XYZ file of C-alpha atoms in Angstrom:
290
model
C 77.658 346.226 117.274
C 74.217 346.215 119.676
C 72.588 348.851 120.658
C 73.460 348.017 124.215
C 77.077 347.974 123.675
C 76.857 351.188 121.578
C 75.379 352.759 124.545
C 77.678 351.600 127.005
C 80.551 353.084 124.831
C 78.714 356.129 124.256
C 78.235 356.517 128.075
C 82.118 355.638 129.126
C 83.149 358.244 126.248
C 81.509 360.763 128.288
C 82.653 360.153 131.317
C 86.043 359.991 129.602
C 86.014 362.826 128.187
C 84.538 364.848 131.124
C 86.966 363.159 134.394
C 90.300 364.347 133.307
C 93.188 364.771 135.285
C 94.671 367.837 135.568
C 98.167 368.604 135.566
C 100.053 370.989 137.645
C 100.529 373.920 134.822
C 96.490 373.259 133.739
C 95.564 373.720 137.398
C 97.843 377.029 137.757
C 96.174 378.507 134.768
C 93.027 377.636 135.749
C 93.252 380.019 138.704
C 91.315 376.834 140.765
C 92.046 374.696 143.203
C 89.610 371.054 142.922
C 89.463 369.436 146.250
C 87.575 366.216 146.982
C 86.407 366.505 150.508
C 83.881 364.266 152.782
C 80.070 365.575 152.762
C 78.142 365.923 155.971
C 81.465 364.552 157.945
C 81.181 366.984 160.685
C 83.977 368.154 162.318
C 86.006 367.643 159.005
C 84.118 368.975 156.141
C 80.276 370.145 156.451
C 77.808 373.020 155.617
C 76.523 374.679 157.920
C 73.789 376.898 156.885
C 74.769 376.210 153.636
C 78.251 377.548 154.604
C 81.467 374.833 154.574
C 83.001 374.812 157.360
C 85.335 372.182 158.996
C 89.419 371.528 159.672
C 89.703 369.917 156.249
C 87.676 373.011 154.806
C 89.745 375.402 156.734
C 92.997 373.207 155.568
C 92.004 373.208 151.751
C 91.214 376.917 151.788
C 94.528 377.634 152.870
C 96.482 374.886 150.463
C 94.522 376.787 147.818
C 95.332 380.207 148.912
C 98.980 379.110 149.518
C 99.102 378.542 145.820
C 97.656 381.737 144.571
C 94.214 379.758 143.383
C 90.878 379.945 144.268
C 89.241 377.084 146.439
C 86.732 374.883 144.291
C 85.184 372.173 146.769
C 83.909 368.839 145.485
C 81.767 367.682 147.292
C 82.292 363.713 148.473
C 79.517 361.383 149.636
C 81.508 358.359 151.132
C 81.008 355.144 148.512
C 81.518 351.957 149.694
C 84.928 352.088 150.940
C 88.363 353.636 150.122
C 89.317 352.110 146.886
C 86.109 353.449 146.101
C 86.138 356.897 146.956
C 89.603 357.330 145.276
C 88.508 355.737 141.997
C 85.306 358.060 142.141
C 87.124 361.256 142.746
C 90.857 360.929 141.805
C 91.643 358.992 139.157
C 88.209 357.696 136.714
C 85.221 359.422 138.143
C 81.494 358.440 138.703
C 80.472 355.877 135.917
C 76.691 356.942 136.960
C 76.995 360.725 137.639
C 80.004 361.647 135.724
C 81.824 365.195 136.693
C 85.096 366.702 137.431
C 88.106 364.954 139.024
C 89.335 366.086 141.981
C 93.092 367.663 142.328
C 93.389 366.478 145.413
C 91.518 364.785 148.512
C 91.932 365.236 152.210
C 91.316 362.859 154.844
C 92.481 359.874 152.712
C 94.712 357.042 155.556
C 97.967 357.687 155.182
C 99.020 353.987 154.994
C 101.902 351.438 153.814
C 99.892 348.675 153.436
C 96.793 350.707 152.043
C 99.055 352.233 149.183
C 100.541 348.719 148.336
C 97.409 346.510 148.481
C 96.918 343.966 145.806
C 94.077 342.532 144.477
C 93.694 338.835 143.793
C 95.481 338.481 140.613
C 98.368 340.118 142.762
C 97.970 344.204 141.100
C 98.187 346.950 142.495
C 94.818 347.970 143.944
C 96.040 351.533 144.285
C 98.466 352.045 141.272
C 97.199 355.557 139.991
C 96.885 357.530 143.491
C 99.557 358.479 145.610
C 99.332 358.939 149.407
C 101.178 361.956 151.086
C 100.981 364.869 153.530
C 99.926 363.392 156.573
C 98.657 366.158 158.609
C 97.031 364.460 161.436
C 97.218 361.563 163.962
C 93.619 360.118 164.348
C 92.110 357.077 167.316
C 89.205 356.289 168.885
C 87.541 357.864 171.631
C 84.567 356.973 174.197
C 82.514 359.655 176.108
C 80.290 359.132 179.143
C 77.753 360.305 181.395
C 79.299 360.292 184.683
C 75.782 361.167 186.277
C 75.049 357.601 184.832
C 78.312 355.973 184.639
C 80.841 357.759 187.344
C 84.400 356.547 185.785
C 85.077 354.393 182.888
C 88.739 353.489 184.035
C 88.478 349.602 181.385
C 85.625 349.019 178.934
C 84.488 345.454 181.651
C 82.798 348.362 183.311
C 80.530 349.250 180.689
C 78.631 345.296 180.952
C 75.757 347.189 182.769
C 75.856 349.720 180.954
C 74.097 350.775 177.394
C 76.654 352.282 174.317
C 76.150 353.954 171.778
C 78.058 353.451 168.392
C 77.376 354.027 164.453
C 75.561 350.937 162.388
C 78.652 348.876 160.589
C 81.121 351.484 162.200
C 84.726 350.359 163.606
C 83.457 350.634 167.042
C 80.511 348.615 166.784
C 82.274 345.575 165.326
C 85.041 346.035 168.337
C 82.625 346.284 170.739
C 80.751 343.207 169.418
C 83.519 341.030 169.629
C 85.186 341.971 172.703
C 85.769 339.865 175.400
C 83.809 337.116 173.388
C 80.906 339.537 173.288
C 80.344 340.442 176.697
C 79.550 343.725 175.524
C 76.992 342.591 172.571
C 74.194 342.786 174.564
C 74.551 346.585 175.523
C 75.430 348.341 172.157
C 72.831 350.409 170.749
C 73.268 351.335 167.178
C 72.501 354.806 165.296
C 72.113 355.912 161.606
C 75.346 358.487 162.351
C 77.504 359.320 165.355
C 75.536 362.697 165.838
C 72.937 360.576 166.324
C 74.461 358.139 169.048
C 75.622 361.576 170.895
C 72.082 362.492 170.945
C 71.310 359.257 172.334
C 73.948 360.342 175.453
C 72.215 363.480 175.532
C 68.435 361.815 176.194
C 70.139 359.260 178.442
C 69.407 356.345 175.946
C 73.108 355.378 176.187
C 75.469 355.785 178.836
C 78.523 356.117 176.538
C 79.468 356.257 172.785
C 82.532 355.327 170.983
C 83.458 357.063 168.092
C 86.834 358.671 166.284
C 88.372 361.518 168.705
C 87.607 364.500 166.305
C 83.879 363.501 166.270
C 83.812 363.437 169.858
C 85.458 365.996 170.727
C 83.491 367.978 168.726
C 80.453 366.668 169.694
C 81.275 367.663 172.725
C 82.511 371.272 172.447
C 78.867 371.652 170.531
C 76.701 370.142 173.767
C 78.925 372.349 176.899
C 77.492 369.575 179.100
C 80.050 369.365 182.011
C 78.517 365.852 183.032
C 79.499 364.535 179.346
C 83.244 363.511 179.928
C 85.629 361.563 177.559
C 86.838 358.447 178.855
C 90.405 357.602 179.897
C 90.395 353.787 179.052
C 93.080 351.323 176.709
C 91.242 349.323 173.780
C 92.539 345.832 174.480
C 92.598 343.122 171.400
C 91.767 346.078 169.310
C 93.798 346.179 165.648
C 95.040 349.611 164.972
C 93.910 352.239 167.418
C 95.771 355.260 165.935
C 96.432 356.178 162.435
C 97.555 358.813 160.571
C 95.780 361.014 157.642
C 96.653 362.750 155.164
C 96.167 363.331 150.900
C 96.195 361.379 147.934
C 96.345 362.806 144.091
C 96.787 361.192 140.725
C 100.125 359.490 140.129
C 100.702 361.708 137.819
C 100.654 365.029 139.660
C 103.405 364.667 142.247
C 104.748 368.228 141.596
C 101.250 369.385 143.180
C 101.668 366.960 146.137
C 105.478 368.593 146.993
C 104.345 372.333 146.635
C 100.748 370.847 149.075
C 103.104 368.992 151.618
C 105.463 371.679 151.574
C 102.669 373.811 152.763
C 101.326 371.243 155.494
C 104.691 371.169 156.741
C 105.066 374.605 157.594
C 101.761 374.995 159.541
C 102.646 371.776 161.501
C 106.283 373.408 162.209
C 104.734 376.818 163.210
C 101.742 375.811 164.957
C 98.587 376.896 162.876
C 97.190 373.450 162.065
C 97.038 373.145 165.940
C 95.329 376.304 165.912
C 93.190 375.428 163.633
C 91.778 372.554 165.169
C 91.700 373.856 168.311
C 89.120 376.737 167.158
C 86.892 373.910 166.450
C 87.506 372.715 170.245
C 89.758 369.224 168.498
C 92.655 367.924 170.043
C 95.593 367.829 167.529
C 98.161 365.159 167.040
C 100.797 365.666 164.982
C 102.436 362.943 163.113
C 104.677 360.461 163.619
C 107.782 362.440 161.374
C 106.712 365.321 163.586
C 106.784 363.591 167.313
């Protein structure tokens, strides 16, 4: 056996051997909670003078609590894409920085097609994680300057107009491409949405497209009655509204019922609305729940 292949074994053993899942009864006498949540993903899940704080914070807290265990937070940088972010943190782990698994993760697309995706030799893309509690209707949203840009009634009216939008974001491939890229011209792109609001503070853009939470909290945070959100359809746009919700291992779907059992209740009685509504977000509740 080579050196190099010794290594690689070496280095796969440890992962193994530190990224396992957790069942139910190990998580109960564990007294903890694991929760993979989105870093820096303001109004979601952020720290805020080194304090978390966010809806999906606030949410995970209470899951936790509702179960009698303490809240253990794992932090999440976004990887490449989905499949990517629930290998890292659900069901293998980090090949290069190796850790704990997650229990659980929040703000995973609660999705059909998602769930049953196949790869090209036809498997399942998505066999080991499980998709479930959605707690939350999500869509796109534009805000404007109406000193700059007085209504926004169809997106033809922003042609003279600059946007703002996140580099290789949703809205900046829409916005590209619509209406054979009459819009192309005026998009202005930013490292982060926070960013592109900026850029609508300091009049660099006249508008910025983003998801709803983001702006709306974005928003809330700049009390700028002259920055207004935008009333307009997204025509020859793919899916505009989407649901999220959780995903954990296949093998733990008696810690997805008692979770969704919880979710259901505070969507029933009202506190998830009040929850995002503290953080100045519009709440949307499910389809099941329209």
């Amino acid at each position: 056996m080579s050196r190099l292949l010794l290594l690689c074994l070496l280095v796969l053993g440890l992962n193994t051997a530190q990224a396992q899942v957790r069942d139910f009864d190990t998580m109960v006498a564990s007294g903890v909670l694991r929760v993979a949540l989105y870093d820096d993903f303001a109004p979601y899940s952020f720290r805020q003078q080194g304090q978390p704080r966010g809806v999906d914070y606030e949410l995970a807290r209470q899951l936790a609590e509702g179960l009698g265990l303490e809240l253990q937070v794992i932090w999440a940088p976004p990887g490449e894409n989905l499949d990517a972010d629930l290998r890292d943190y659900i069901w293998r782990g980090r090949l290069t920085q190796p850790g704990e698994l997650a229990d659980v993760m929040l703000r995973v697309p609660y999705d059909r097609d998602f769930a049953y995706k196949r790869n090209e030799l036809g498997e399942l893309v998505n066999e080991l994680v499980v998709l479930f509690g959605p707690y939350q209707r999500e869509r796109w949203q534009l805000a404007f300057d109406r000193r700059r840009l007085p209504a926004l009634p169809s997106l033809a009216v922003l042609r003279q107009h600059p946007i703002g939008v996140e580099v290789d974001g949703v809205p900046s491939f829409y916005l590209s491409l619509f209406m054979q890229g009459m819009l192309r011209q005026q998009l202005r792109h930013y490292p982060s949405v926070a960013a592109a609001f900026a850029g609508l503070q300091g009049a660099e853009v006249d508008a910025v497209m983003a998801m709803r939470g983001e702006v709306d909290w974005l928003l809330q945070q700049a009390a700028d009655p002259n920055l207004v959100l935008a009333d307009n359809a997204y025509p020859e746009m793919g899916r505009q509204i989407w649901e999220i919700g959780m995903a954990v291992h296949e093998s733990n779907r008696q810690l997805a019922y008692a979770l969704e059992e919880q979710v259901d209740a505070m969507i029933l009685d009202g506190s998830l609305q009040r929850l995002y509504a503290r953080y100045g977000l519009r709440f949307e509740k499910p389809e099941q729940y329209q």
